[in-house]
Amino acid sequence: MKAREVRAILEAHGVRPRKGLGQNFLLDETVLDRIVEAAQLEPQDIVVEIGPGLGALTARLLEHAGHVVAVELDDKLVEILRRRFASEDRLLLVHDDILRVNVPQVIREWLSPPEPLRYKVVANLPYSITSPAINHLLESRPPPERIVLLVQREVAERIAARPGDMNLLAVRVQLYGQPRIVARVPASAFYPRPKVESAVLEIVPHVIPPVRVEDVRGFMRLVEAGFRQRRKQLRNALAAGLSLPKQEVERLLEAANIDSRRRAETLSLQEWEQLYRAFASTTWASTSAKGAPG
Ligand code: SAM
């Protein structure tokens, strides 16, 4: 679609792009191709799209996959989508906030698919919910078998970071799979143009997980504590973040074979695992599990 066509559709329905909902519509056909290619869609696939907008990507997904669940929050866009795809019974349009949707449950209720359930997620994500949306997807049971996202380029790079430059989201995503930037996308590919560049990011679950973490929430509480004061050395960041005496933290870091003066961003996933195992044997693990939500 050209920018003027998108404008015309929006005007015809009295809709203005809502910045708060990250409404930057994708115009570039090549980028649509790259997203669909990265998703490696098969005719039997079930795909979940977050924020279908005017349906540019939705139409492509329907061409390549068996069924599409599209979750859109905006009332007016849902109306436009309902009209555009009125005769499409392979599409389930869900009018809701993706963060409140139990994706596997919606799919099961609609299609009663064979178990174990397999589905992919593809989205041009609204920038404001990038992190919560990714966390929400990874917490789903089962999580998606492949995720392809168009996100802010800087966020894509942060997610694909290596030790030395790690952050909380990178640890969470890399625990699940291997992130890879598939393409860079200039602001001119959207209407209206965002202020920043974007990138297509694919995340493929590990076949053999690089670390074995049974209690992901407990593990992430430790990692979060480490990153809460990321400029600090680990011994100080963890003592403050976990409300533990510094000597105790130093002892555990030593037990995990990690120099206590290092910073959270330098740790690899394997080192977080070593540290987690050291902490899991202390009273911190049981008290933090009790105090934790869910
Ligand atoms: N997929 C379309 C495209 O590529 O042109 C639109 C993408 S636009 C960047 C983001 C879309 O997500 C908008 O349609 C917006 O209304 C929708 N959206 C924003 N927040 C949402 C949420 N919490 N749940 C579901 N959809 C949301």
Tab-separated table of C-alpha atoms and ligand atoms in Angstrom:
chain	number	residue	atom	x	y	z
A	1	MET	CA	0.000	0.000	0.000
A	2	LYS	CA	1.091	3.545	-0.680
A	3	ALA	CA	1.008	6.236	2.016
A	4	ARG	CA	-1.816	7.997	0.205
A	5	GLU	CA	-3.915	4.807	0.118
A	6	VAL	CA	-3.431	4.304	3.858
A	7	ARG	CA	-4.348	7.953	4.420
A	8	ALA	CA	-7.430	7.550	2.238
A	9	ILE	CA	-8.643	4.476	4.166
A	10	LEU	CA	-8.101	6.203	7.484
A	11	GLU	CA	-9.832	9.379	6.328
A	12	ALA	CA	-12.772	7.467	4.878
A	13	HIS	CA	-13.335	5.968	8.349
A	14	GLY	CA	-12.621	9.177	10.217
A	15	VAL	CA	-9.550	7.646	11.865
A	16	ARG	CA	-6.329	9.411	12.814
A	17	PRO	CA	-3.236	7.293	13.562
A	18	ARG	CA	-2.942	7.071	17.354
A	19	LYS	CA	0.606	7.628	18.533
A	20	GLY	CA	-0.147	6.176	21.958
A	21	LEU	CA	-1.035	2.853	20.323
A	22	GLY	CA	2.108	2.913	18.181
A	23	GLN	CA	0.114	3.152	14.965
A	24	ASN	CA	2.743	3.303	12.249
A	25	PHE	CA	1.382	1.354	9.299
A	26	LEU	CA	3.809	-0.631	7.185
A	27	LEU	CA	3.871	0.389	3.522
A	28	ASP	CA	6.908	-1.403	2.181
A	29	GLU	CA	6.096	-4.650	0.346
A	30	THR	CA	9.698	-5.862	0.575
A	31	VAL	CA	9.604	-5.616	4.352
A	32	LEU	CA	6.323	-7.540	4.410
A	33	ASP	CA	8.064	-10.226	2.319
A	34	ARG	CA	11.017	-10.365	4.716
A	35	ILE	CA	8.731	-10.780	7.721
A	36	VAL	CA	6.737	-13.582	6.083
A	37	GLU	CA	9.941	-15.281	4.892
A	38	ALA	CA	11.455	-15.173	8.383
A	39	ALA	CA	8.289	-16.751	9.808
A	40	GLN	CA	8.811	-19.788	7.510
A	41	LEU	CA	5.070	-20.299	7.198
A	42	GLU	CA	3.551	-23.614	6.166
A	43	PRO	CA	-0.039	-24.158	4.984
A	44	GLN	CA	-0.979	-25.906	8.260
A	45	ASP	CA	0.497	-23.191	10.513
A	46	ILE	CA	-1.438	-21.238	13.095
A	47	VAL	CA	-0.150	-17.680	13.341
A	48	VAL	CA	-0.948	-15.029	15.903
A	49	GLU	CA	-0.598	-11.427	14.811
A	50	ILE	CA	-0.397	-8.632	17.364
A	51	GLY	CA	-1.860	-5.320	16.173
A	52	PRO	CA	-3.089	-6.048	12.629
A	53	GLY	CA	-3.878	-2.350	12.063
A	54	LEU	CA	-5.347	-2.082	8.562
A	55	GLY	CA	-4.491	-5.675	7.735
A	56	ALA	CA	-1.478	-5.351	5.400
A	57	LEU	CA	0.472	-8.088	7.171
A	58	THR	CA	-2.683	-10.051	8.020
A	59	ALA	CA	-3.471	-10.508	4.325
A	60	ARG	CA	0.041	-11.840	3.715
A	61	LEU	CA	-0.201	-14.227	6.648
A	62	LEU	CA	-3.489	-15.577	5.338
A	63	GLU	CA	-1.849	-16.264	1.981
A	64	HIS	CA	0.833	-18.448	3.561
A	65	ALA	CA	-0.582	-19.944	6.770
A	66	GLY	CA	-3.608	-22.078	7.613
A	67	HIS	CA	-5.180	-19.952	10.347
A	68	VAL	CA	-4.539	-16.493	11.723
A	69	VAL	CA	-5.534	-15.044	15.088
A	70	ALA	CA	-5.215	-11.244	14.985
A	71	VAL	CA	-5.431	-9.279	18.241
A	72	GLU	CA	-6.229	-5.575	17.823
A	73	LEU	CA	-6.991	-3.107	20.604
A	74	ASP	CA	-8.273	-0.131	18.606
A	75	ASP	CA	-12.101	-0.088	18.171
A	76	LYS	CA	-12.081	1.705	14.846
A	77	LEU	CA	-9.388	-0.465	13.307
A	78	VAL	CA	-11.277	-3.563	14.401
A	79	GLU	CA	-14.312	-2.258	12.513
A	80	ILE	CA	-12.224	-1.688	9.367
A	81	LEU	CA	-10.686	-5.162	9.681
A	82	ARG	CA	-14.069	-6.825	10.175
A	83	ARG	CA	-15.268	-5.351	6.912
A	84	ARG	CA	-12.087	-6.076	5.005
A	85	PHE	CA	-11.944	-9.735	6.068
A	86	ALA	CA	-15.694	-10.396	6.393
A	87	SER	CA	-15.612	-13.501	4.223
A	88	GLU	CA	-12.394	-14.947	5.673
A	89	ASP	CA	-13.196	-17.842	7.989
A	90	ARG	CA	-9.521	-18.702	8.537
A	91	LEU	CA	-9.119	-15.458	10.485
A	92	LEU	CA	-10.156	-14.922	14.101
A	93	LEU	CA	-10.203	-11.257	15.002
A	94	VAL	CA	-9.860	-10.649	18.729
A	95	HIS	CA	-10.734	-7.172	19.956
A	96	ASP	CA	-8.552	-6.892	23.052
A	97	ASP	CA	-5.257	-5.865	24.587
A	98	ILE	CA	-2.675	-8.551	23.739
A	99	LEU	CA	-1.332	-8.313	27.286
A	100	ARG	CA	-4.693	-9.572	28.588
A	101	VAL	CA	-5.086	-12.354	26.046
A	102	ASN	CA	-4.251	-15.953	26.884
A	103	VAL	CA	-3.053	-16.831	23.397
A	104	PRO	CA	-2.923	-20.656	23.674
A	105	GLN	CA	-6.399	-20.697	25.240
A	106	VAL	CA	-7.890	-18.576	22.433
A	107	ILE	CA	-6.401	-20.890	19.805
A	108	ARG	CA	-7.597	-24.026	21.586
A	109	GLU	CA	-11.135	-22.683	21.945
A	110	TRP	CA	-11.296	-21.681	18.286
A	111	LEU	CA	-9.636	-24.633	16.553
A	112	SER	CA	-9.253	-27.521	19.027
A	113	PRO	CA	-5.851	-28.204	17.434
A	114	PRO	CA	-3.828	-31.358	18.098
A	115	GLU	CA	-1.618	-31.280	21.191
A	116	PRO	CA	1.088	-30.307	21.839
A	117	LEU	CA	-0.120	-26.974	20.525
A	118	ARG	CA	2.142	-25.286	17.978
A	119	TYR	CA	1.778	-21.695	16.827
A	120	LYS	CA	3.907	-18.812	15.598
A	121	VAL	CA	3.726	-15.117	16.407
A	122	VAL	CA	4.321	-12.420	13.823
A	123	ALA	CA	3.882	-8.702	14.481
A	124	ASN	CA	4.718	-5.156	13.627
A	125	LEU	CA	4.688	-4.336	17.329
A	126	PRO	CA	3.466	-1.109	18.861
A	127	TYR	CA	6.693	0.294	20.302
A	128	SER	CA	5.222	1.189	23.666
A	129	ILE	CA	4.506	-2.444	24.586
A	130	THR	CA	7.539	-4.167	23.078
A	131	SER	CA	8.998	-5.527	26.337
A	132	PRO	CA	5.737	-6.479	28.069
A	133	ALA	CA	4.449	-8.104	24.875
A	134	ILE	CA	7.595	-10.212	24.467
A	135	ASN	CA	7.526	-11.212	28.140
A	136	HIS	CA	3.843	-12.069	27.839
A	137	LEU	CA	4.538	-14.326	24.834
A	138	LEU	CA	7.436	-16.084	26.524
A	139	GLU	CA	5.324	-16.731	29.619
A	140	SER	CA	2.563	-18.380	27.553
A	141	ARG	CA	2.298	-22.138	27.926
A	142	PRO	CA	3.295	-23.346	25.476
A	143	PRO	CA	5.292	-20.386	24.153
A	144	PRO	CA	5.319	-19.781	20.366
A	145	GLU	CA	7.449	-22.059	18.187
A	146	ARG	CA	8.842	-19.016	16.361
A	147	ILE	CA	8.518	-15.260	16.841
A	148	VAL	CA	9.099	-12.642	14.149
A	149	LEU	CA	8.790	-9.018	15.190
A	150	LEU	CA	9.229	-5.635	13.617
A	151	VAL	CA	10.553	-3.474	16.442
A	152	GLN	CA	12.614	-0.379	17.036
A	153	ARG	CA	16.119	-1.100	15.735
A	154	GLU	CA	17.716	-0.190	19.023
A	155	VAL	CA	15.475	-2.640	20.875
A	156	ALA	CA	16.256	-5.399	18.354
A	157	GLU	CA	19.964	-4.791	18.932
A	158	ARG	CA	19.508	-4.833	22.703
A	159	ILE	CA	17.676	-8.153	22.516
A	160	ALA	CA	20.403	-9.688	20.338
A	161	ALA	CA	23.188	-8.350	22.617
A	162	ARG	CA	26.219	-10.415	23.651
A	163	PRO	CA	27.949	-10.616	27.057
A	164	GLY	CA	29.571	-7.249	27.718
A	165	ASP	CA	26.439	-5.490	26.606
A	166	MET	CA	23.656	-7.633	28.071
A	167	ASN	CA	20.411	-6.360	29.606
A	168	LEU	CA	17.374	-7.841	31.277
A	169	LEU	CA	15.299	-8.330	28.126
A	170	ALA	CA	18.233	-9.959	26.299
A	171	VAL	CA	18.683	-12.485	29.118
A	172	ARG	CA	14.958	-13.277	29.145
A	173	VAL	CA	14.728	-13.712	25.369
A	174	GLN	CA	17.978	-15.662	25.032
A	175	LEU	CA	16.852	-18.062	27.731
A	176	TYR	CA	14.056	-19.031	25.338
A	177	GLY	CA	15.736	-18.799	21.981
A	178	GLN	CA	18.231	-17.354	19.575
A	179	PRO	CA	17.455	-13.801	18.434
A	180	ARG	CA	18.673	-12.618	15.037
A	181	ILE	CA	18.216	-9.342	13.194
A	182	VAL	CA	16.902	-10.248	9.756
A	183	ALA	CA	16.624	-6.790	8.196
A	184	ARG	CA	16.902	-3.123	8.993
A	185	VAL	CA	13.864	-1.040	8.164
A	186	PRO	CA	14.027	2.713	7.528
A	187	ALA	CA	11.394	5.111	8.890
A	188	SER	CA	10.236	5.748	5.303
A	189	ALA	CA	8.716	2.237	5.251
A	190	PHE	CA	5.849	3.444	7.481
A	191	TYR	CA	2.968	5.874	7.500
A	192	PRO	CA	3.156	7.971	9.559
A	193	ARG	CA	6.937	7.874	9.759
A	194	PRO	CA	8.286	7.026	13.201
A	195	LYS	CA	11.211	9.045	14.581
A	196	VAL	CA	13.453	6.003	14.789
A	197	GLU	CA	14.683	3.180	12.576
A	198	SER	CA	13.230	-0.311	12.936
A	199	ALA	CA	14.384	-3.866	12.373
A	200	VAL	CA	12.884	-7.275	11.723
A	201	LEU	CA	13.898	-9.618	14.520
A	202	GLU	CA	13.374	-13.378	14.520
A	203	ILE	CA	13.559	-15.420	17.698
A	204	VAL	CA	13.863	-19.167	17.283
A	205	PRO	CA	13.542	-21.371	20.379
A	206	HIS	CA	16.604	-23.389	21.332
A	207	VAL	CA	16.543	-27.023	20.308
A	208	ILE	CA	19.113	-27.684	23.016
A	209	PRO	CA	18.787	-25.006	25.719
A	210	PRO	CA	22.135	-23.364	26.548
A	211	VAL	CA	21.191	-23.466	30.230
A	212	ARG	CA	18.742	-25.528	32.252
A	213	VAL	CA	16.599	-23.412	34.511
A	214	GLU	CA	13.656	-25.165	36.159
A	215	ASP	CA	12.291	-22.096	37.952
A	216	VAL	CA	12.385	-19.318	35.347
A	217	ARG	CA	10.703	-16.796	37.655
A	218	GLY	CA	13.200	-17.377	40.430
A	219	PHE	CA	16.047	-17.134	37.928
A	220	MET	CA	14.686	-13.877	36.503
A	221	ARG	CA	14.274	-12.375	39.994
A	222	LEU	CA	17.997	-12.859	40.517
A	223	VAL	CA	18.855	-11.413	37.092
A	224	GLU	CA	16.529	-8.445	37.687
A	225	ALA	CA	18.246	-7.716	40.989
A	226	GLY	CA	21.601	-7.733	39.200
A	227	PHE	CA	20.407	-5.300	36.546
A	228	ARG	CA	18.444	-2.973	38.827
A	229	GLN	CA	21.621	-0.990	39.468
A	230	ARG	CA	23.483	-1.999	36.379
A	231	ARG	CA	26.387	0.430	36.765
A	232	LYS	CA	27.276	-1.109	40.123
A	233	GLN	CA	29.529	-4.067	40.709
A	234	LEU	CA	27.577	-7.284	41.146
A	235	ARG	CA	28.404	-7.621	44.860
A	236	ASN	CA	26.779	-4.226	45.531
A	237	ALA	CA	23.938	-4.532	43.022
A	238	LEU	CA	22.886	-7.963	44.305
A	239	ALA	CA	23.273	-7.079	47.985
A	240	ALA	CA	20.993	-4.062	47.465
A	241	GLY	CA	18.617	-5.779	45.037
A	242	LEU	CA	18.136	-8.888	47.188
A	243	SER	CA	18.506	-7.216	50.609
A	244	LEU	CA	21.331	-9.579	51.567
A	245	PRO	CA	24.550	-8.872	53.475
A	246	LYS	CA	27.411	-8.045	51.124
A	247	GLN	CA	29.647	-10.777	52.596
A	248	GLU	CA	26.984	-13.376	51.864
A	249	VAL	CA	26.674	-12.174	48.258
A	250	GLU	CA	30.453	-12.204	47.852
A	251	ARG	CA	30.609	-15.746	49.165
A	252	LEU	CA	27.950	-16.896	46.682
A	253	LEU	CA	29.625	-15.129	43.779
A	254	GLU	CA	32.848	-16.870	44.676
A	255	ALA	CA	31.040	-20.221	44.882
A	256	ALA	CA	29.720	-19.554	41.371
A	257	ASN	CA	33.216	-18.690	40.170
A	258	ILE	CA	32.296	-15.120	39.264
A	259	ASP	CA	34.440	-12.103	40.127
A	260	SER	CA	32.273	-10.005	42.455
A	261	ARG	CA	33.514	-6.764	40.881
A	262	ARG	CA	31.995	-7.560	37.508
A	263	ARG	CA	28.829	-5.849	36.281
A	264	ALA	CA	25.585	-7.562	35.311
A	265	GLU	CA	25.953	-6.659	31.626
A	266	THR	CA	29.132	-8.753	31.336
A	267	LEU	CA	27.602	-12.066	32.432
A	268	SER	CA	26.752	-14.805	29.960
A	269	LEU	CA	23.624	-16.917	30.335
A	270	GLN	CA	25.762	-19.797	31.628
A	271	GLU	CA	27.257	-17.557	34.315
A	272	TRP	CA	23.777	-16.440	35.413
A	273	GLU	CA	22.899	-20.097	35.678
A	274	GLN	CA	25.970	-20.819	37.855
A	275	LEU	CA	25.024	-17.882	40.040
A	276	TYR	CA	21.422	-18.988	40.224
A	277	ARG	CA	22.470	-22.440	41.389
A	278	ALA	CA	24.638	-20.911	44.125
A	279	PHE	CA	21.759	-18.667	45.279
A	280	ALA	CA	19.164	-21.416	44.991
A	281	SER	CA	20.904	-23.308	47.804
A	282	THR	CA	20.415	-20.407	50.250
A	283	THR	CA	17.479	-19.083	52.240
A	284	TRP	CA	17.088	-16.282	49.670
A	285	ALA	CA	15.560	-18.743	47.186
A	286	SER	CA	12.800	-19.917	49.521
A	287	THR	CA	11.961	-16.453	50.911
A	288	SER	CA	11.949	-14.846	47.475
A	289	ALA	CA	9.742	-17.610	46.072
A	290	LYS	CA	7.240	-17.068	48.902
A	291	GLY	CA	7.126	-13.321	48.376
A	292	ALA	CA	6.879	-13.604	44.611
A	293	PRO	CA	3.645	-13.089	42.723
A	294	GLY	CA	2.116	-16.092	40.977
B	1	SAM	N1	0.165	-4.483	11.540
B	1	SAM	C1	-0.081	-3.137	11.054
B	1	SAM	C2	0.960	-2.793	10.024
B	1	SAM	O1	1.993	-3.472	10.007
B	1	SAM	O2	0.753	-1.869	9.237
B	1	SAM	C3	-0.107	-2.102	12.169
B	1	SAM	C4	1.086	-2.105	13.072
B	1	SAM	S1	1.122	-0.767	14.190
B	1	SAM	C5	2.864	-0.557	14.440
B	1	SAM	C6	0.662	-1.436	15.764
B	1	SAM	C7	-0.771	-1.916	15.889
B	1	SAM	O3	-0.966	-2.469	17.190
B	1	SAM	C8	-1.860	-0.864	15.754
B	1	SAM	O4	-2.850	-1.341	14.922
B	1	SAM	C9	-2.367	-0.647	17.185
B	1	SAM	O5	-3.709	-0.193	17.243
B	1	SAM	C10	-2.208	-2.032	17.748
B	1	SAM	N2	-2.055	-2.089	19.220
B	1	SAM	C11	-1.483	-1.182	20.045
B	1	SAM	N3	-1.478	-1.616	21.318
B	1	SAM	C12	-2.045	-2.857	21.300
B	1	SAM	C13	-2.320	-3.832	22.300
B	1	SAM	N4	-1.997	-3.615	23.584
B	1	SAM	N5	-2.921	-4.998	21.929
B	1	SAM	C14	-3.240	-5.229	20.626
B	1	SAM	N6	-3.000	-4.339	19.638
B	1	SAM	C15	-2.409	-3.170	19.961
